[in-house]
Short mmCIF file of C-alpha atoms in Angstrom, two decimals:
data_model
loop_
_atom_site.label_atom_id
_atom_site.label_comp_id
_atom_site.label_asym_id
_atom_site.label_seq_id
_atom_site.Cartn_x
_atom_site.Cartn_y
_atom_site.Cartn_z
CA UNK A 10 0.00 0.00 0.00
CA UNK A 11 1.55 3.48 -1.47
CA UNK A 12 0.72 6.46 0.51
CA UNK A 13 0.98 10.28 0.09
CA UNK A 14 0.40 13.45 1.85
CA UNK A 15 -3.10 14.01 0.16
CA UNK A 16 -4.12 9.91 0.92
CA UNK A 17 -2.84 9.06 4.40
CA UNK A 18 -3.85 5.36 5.15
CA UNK A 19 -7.08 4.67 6.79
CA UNK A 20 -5.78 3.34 9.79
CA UNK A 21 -3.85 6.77 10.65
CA UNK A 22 -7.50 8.70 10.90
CA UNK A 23 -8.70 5.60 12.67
CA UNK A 24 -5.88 5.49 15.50
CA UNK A 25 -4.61 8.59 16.69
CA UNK A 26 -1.78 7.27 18.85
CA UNK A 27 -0.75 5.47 15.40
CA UNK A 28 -0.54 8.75 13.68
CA UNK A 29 1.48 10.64 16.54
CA UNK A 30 3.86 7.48 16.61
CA UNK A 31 4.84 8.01 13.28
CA UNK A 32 5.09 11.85 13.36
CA UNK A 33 7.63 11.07 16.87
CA UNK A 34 9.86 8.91 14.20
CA UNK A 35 9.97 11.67 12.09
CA UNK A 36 10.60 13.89 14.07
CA UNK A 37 13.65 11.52 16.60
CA UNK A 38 15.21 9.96 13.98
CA UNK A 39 14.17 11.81 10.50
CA UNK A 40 12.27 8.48 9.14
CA UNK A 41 10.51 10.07 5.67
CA UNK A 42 9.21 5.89 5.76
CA UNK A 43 7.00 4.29 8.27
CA UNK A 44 5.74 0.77 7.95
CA UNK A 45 3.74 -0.56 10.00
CA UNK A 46 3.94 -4.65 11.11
CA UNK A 47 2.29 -7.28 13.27
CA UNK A 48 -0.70 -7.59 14.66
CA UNK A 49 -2.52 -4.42 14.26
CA UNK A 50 -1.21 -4.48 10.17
CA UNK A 51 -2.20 -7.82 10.00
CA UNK A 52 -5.89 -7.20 11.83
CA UNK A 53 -5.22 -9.62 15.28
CA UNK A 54 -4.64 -6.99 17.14
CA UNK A 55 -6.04 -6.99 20.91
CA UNK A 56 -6.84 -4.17 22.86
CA UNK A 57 -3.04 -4.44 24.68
CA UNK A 58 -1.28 -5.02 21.25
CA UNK A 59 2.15 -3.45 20.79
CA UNK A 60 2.83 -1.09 18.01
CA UNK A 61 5.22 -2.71 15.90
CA UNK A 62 6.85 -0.19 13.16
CA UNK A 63 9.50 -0.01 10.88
CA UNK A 64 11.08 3.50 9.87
CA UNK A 65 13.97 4.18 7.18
CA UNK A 66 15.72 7.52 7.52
CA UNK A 67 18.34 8.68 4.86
CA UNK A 68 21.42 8.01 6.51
CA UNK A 69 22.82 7.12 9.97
CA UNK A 70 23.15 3.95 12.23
CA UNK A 71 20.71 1.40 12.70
CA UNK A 72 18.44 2.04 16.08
CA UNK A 73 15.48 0.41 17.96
CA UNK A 74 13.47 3.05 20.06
CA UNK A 75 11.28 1.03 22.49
CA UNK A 76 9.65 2.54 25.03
CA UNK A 77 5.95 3.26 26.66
CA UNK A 78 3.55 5.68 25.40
CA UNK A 79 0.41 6.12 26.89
CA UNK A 80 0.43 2.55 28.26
CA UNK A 81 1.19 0.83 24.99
CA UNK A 82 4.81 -0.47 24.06
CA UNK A 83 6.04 1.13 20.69
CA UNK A 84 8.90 -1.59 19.36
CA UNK A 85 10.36 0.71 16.38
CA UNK A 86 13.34 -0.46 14.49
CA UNK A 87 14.88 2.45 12.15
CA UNK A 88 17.58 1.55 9.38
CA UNK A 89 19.23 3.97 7.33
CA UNK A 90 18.44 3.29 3.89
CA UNK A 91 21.98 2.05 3.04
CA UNK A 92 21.20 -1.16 5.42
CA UNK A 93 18.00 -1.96 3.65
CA UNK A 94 19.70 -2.73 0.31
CA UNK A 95 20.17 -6.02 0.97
CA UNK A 96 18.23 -7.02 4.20
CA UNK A 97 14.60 -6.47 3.27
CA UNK A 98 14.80 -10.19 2.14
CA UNK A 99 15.45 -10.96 5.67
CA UNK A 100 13.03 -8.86 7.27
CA UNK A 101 10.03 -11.45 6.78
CA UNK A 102 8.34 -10.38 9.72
CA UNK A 103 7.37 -7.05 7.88
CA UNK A 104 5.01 -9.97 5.95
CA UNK A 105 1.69 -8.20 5.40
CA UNK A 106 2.59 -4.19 6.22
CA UNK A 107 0.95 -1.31 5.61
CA UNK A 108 3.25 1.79 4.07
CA UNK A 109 2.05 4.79 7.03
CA UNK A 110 4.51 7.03 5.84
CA UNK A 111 6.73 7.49 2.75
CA UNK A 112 9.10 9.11 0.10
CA UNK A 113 10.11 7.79 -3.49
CA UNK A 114 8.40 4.46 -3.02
CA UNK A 115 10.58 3.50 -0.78
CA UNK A 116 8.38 1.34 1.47
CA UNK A 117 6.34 0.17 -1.39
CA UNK A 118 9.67 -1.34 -2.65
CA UNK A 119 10.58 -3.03 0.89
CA UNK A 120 7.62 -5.05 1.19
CA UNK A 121 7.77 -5.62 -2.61
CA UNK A 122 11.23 -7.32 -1.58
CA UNK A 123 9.60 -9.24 1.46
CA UNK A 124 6.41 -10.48 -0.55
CA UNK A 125 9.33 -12.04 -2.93
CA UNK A 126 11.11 -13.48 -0.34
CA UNK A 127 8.27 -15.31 1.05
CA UNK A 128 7.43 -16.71 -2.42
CA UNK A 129 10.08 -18.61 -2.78
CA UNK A 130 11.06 -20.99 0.00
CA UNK A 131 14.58 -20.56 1.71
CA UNK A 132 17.50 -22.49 1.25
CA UNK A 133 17.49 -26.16 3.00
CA UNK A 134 19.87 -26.00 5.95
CA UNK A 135 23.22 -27.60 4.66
CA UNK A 136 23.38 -31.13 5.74
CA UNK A 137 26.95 -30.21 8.21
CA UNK A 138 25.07 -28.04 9.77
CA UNK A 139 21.55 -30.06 10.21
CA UNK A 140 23.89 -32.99 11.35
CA UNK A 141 25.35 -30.16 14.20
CA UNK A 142 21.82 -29.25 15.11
CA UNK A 143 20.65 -32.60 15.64
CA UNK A 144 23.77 -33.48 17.94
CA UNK A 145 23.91 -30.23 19.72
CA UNK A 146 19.74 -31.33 20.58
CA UNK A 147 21.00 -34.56 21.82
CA UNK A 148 23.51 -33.06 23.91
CA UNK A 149 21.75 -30.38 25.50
CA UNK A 150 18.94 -33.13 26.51
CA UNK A 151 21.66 -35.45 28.04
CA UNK A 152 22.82 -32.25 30.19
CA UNK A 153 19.04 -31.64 31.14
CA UNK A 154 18.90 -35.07 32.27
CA UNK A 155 22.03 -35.13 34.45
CA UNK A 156 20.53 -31.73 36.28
CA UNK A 157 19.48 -31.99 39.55
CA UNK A 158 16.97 -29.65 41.70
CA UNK A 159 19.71 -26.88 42.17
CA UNK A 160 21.15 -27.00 38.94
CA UNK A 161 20.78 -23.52 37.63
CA UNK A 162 22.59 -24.12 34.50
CA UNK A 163 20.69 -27.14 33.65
CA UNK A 164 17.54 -25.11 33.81
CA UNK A 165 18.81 -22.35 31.31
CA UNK A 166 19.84 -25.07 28.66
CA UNK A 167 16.42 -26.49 28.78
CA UNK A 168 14.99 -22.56 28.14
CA UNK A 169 17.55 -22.83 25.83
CA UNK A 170 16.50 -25.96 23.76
CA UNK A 171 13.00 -25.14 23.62
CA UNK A 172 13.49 -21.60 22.58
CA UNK A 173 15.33 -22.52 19.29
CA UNK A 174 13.43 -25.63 18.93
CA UNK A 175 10.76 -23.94 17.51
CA UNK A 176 12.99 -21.94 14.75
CA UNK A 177 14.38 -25.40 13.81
CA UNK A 178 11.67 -27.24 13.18
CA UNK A 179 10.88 -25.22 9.84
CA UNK A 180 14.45 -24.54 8.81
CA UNK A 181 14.54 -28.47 8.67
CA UNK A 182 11.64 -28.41 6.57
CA UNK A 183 12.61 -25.88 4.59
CA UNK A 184 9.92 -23.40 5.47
CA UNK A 185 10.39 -19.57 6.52
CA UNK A 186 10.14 -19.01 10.42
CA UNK A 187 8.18 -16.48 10.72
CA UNK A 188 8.15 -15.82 14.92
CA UNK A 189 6.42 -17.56 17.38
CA UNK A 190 2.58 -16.60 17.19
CA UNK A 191 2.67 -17.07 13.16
CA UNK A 192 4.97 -20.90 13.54
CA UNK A 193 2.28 -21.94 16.45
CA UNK A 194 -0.54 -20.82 14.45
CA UNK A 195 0.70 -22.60 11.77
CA UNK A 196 1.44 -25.92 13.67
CA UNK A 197 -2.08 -25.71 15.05
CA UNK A 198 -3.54 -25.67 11.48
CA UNK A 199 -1.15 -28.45 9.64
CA UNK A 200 0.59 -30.67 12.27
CA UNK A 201 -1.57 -30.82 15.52
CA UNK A 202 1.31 -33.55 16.54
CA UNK A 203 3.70 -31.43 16.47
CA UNK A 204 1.84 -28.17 18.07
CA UNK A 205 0.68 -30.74 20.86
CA UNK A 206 4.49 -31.83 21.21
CA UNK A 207 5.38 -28.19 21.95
CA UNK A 208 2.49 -27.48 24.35
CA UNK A 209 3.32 -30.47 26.27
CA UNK A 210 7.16 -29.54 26.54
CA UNK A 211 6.21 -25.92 26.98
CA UNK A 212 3.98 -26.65 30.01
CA UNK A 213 4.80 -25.17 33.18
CA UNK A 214 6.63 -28.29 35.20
CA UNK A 215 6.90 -30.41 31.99
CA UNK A 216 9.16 -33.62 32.94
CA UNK A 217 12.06 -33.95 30.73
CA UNK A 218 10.23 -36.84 28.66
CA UNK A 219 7.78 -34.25 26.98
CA UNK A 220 11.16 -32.40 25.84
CA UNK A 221 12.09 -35.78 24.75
CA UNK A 222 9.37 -36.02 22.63
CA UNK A 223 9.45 -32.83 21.70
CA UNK A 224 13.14 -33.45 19.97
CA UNK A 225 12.14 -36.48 18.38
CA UNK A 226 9.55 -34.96 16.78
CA UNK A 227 11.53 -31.45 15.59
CA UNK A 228 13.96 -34.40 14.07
CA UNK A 229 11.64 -36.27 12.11
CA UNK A 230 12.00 -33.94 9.18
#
């Protein structure tokens, strides 16, 4: 979605904070683009949702201003324009945004670049490293075994392990991760084994045999 001064997006008239958000970027870090992401771009939003937004500014360092306003949580992440040249293929979670603010196309050609990206699927993990991945599982589960009930360290490794399980499973399957709410929506709809694997292991007080199961099935790809 292009915009311009005369045809500001409907969402802007419809959400004032929205609108003074993007005039703040302006105005902090000299974004002349604004895209907004997530859950209120993609129409999930709740009530409590954060404000997820993406601003490009002519030149400069890349920047995240996160902070509070009015109660809501603005996560911004500004890039110059030089750093955009070759990672708006990597920014996939920009899948589905909605140009607030702009100047020579510029956001209309970033999530031309991510719409691409997601088209095509991404590279299969080389088999070294899948072979790595699959050993470095087994070996953080034999260190969550060995942990007893004061062993900090085994505790982190199993936050760890089923933190990145999650990003693994698609890379083994060759499918774009797209962050946590998307991959579990996804599960839920096309492999209830696997999304019931990961709610068991994720469970509060989950014995280590859950994980277990959890591993095998992140494997079997």
């Amino acid at each position: 979605m292009t915009t311009s001064p005369h045809a500001p997006p409907p969402i802007l008239a419809a959400d004032p904070l929205l609108a003074r958000l993007v005039d703040e970027l302006a105005a902090r870090h000299g974004c002349h683009t604004v895209v907004l992401y997530g859950s209120r771009a993609l129409g999930t939003a709740t009530a409590d949702s954060d404000y997820d937004l993406l601003g490009v500014c002519a030149e400069g360092e890349a920047t995240r201003d996160a902070r509070l306003v009015d109660g809501f949580f603005l996560d911004a992440f500004i890039y110059p324009e030089k750093d955009l040249v070759e990672a708006g293929g990597k920014l996939l979670q920009l899948r589905g945004g909605v140009v607030l603010r702009e100047e020579r196309g510029v956001g209309a050609r970033l999530l031309e670049t991510v719409n691409s990206a997601l088209a095509a699927p991404p590279e299969a993990l080389p088999e070294a490293e899948a072979r790595v991945q699959r050993v470095w599982c087994q070996k953080m589960l034999d260190r969550i075994r060995r942990g007893g009930p004061e062993d900090v360290e085994a505790y982190y490794r199993r936050t760890w392990l089923l933190t990145d399980l999650l990003e693994l499973f698609f890379r083994l399957r060759c499918r774009h991760y797209l962050g946590p709410k998307e991959s579990f929506r996804w599960l839920g709809e096309n492999d209830p084994e696997a999304h019931r694997a990961f709610a068991q292991a994720l469970a509060p007080g989950a014995p280590v045999d859950a994980i277990e199961r959890l591993v095998e099935r992140v494997l079997r790809a």
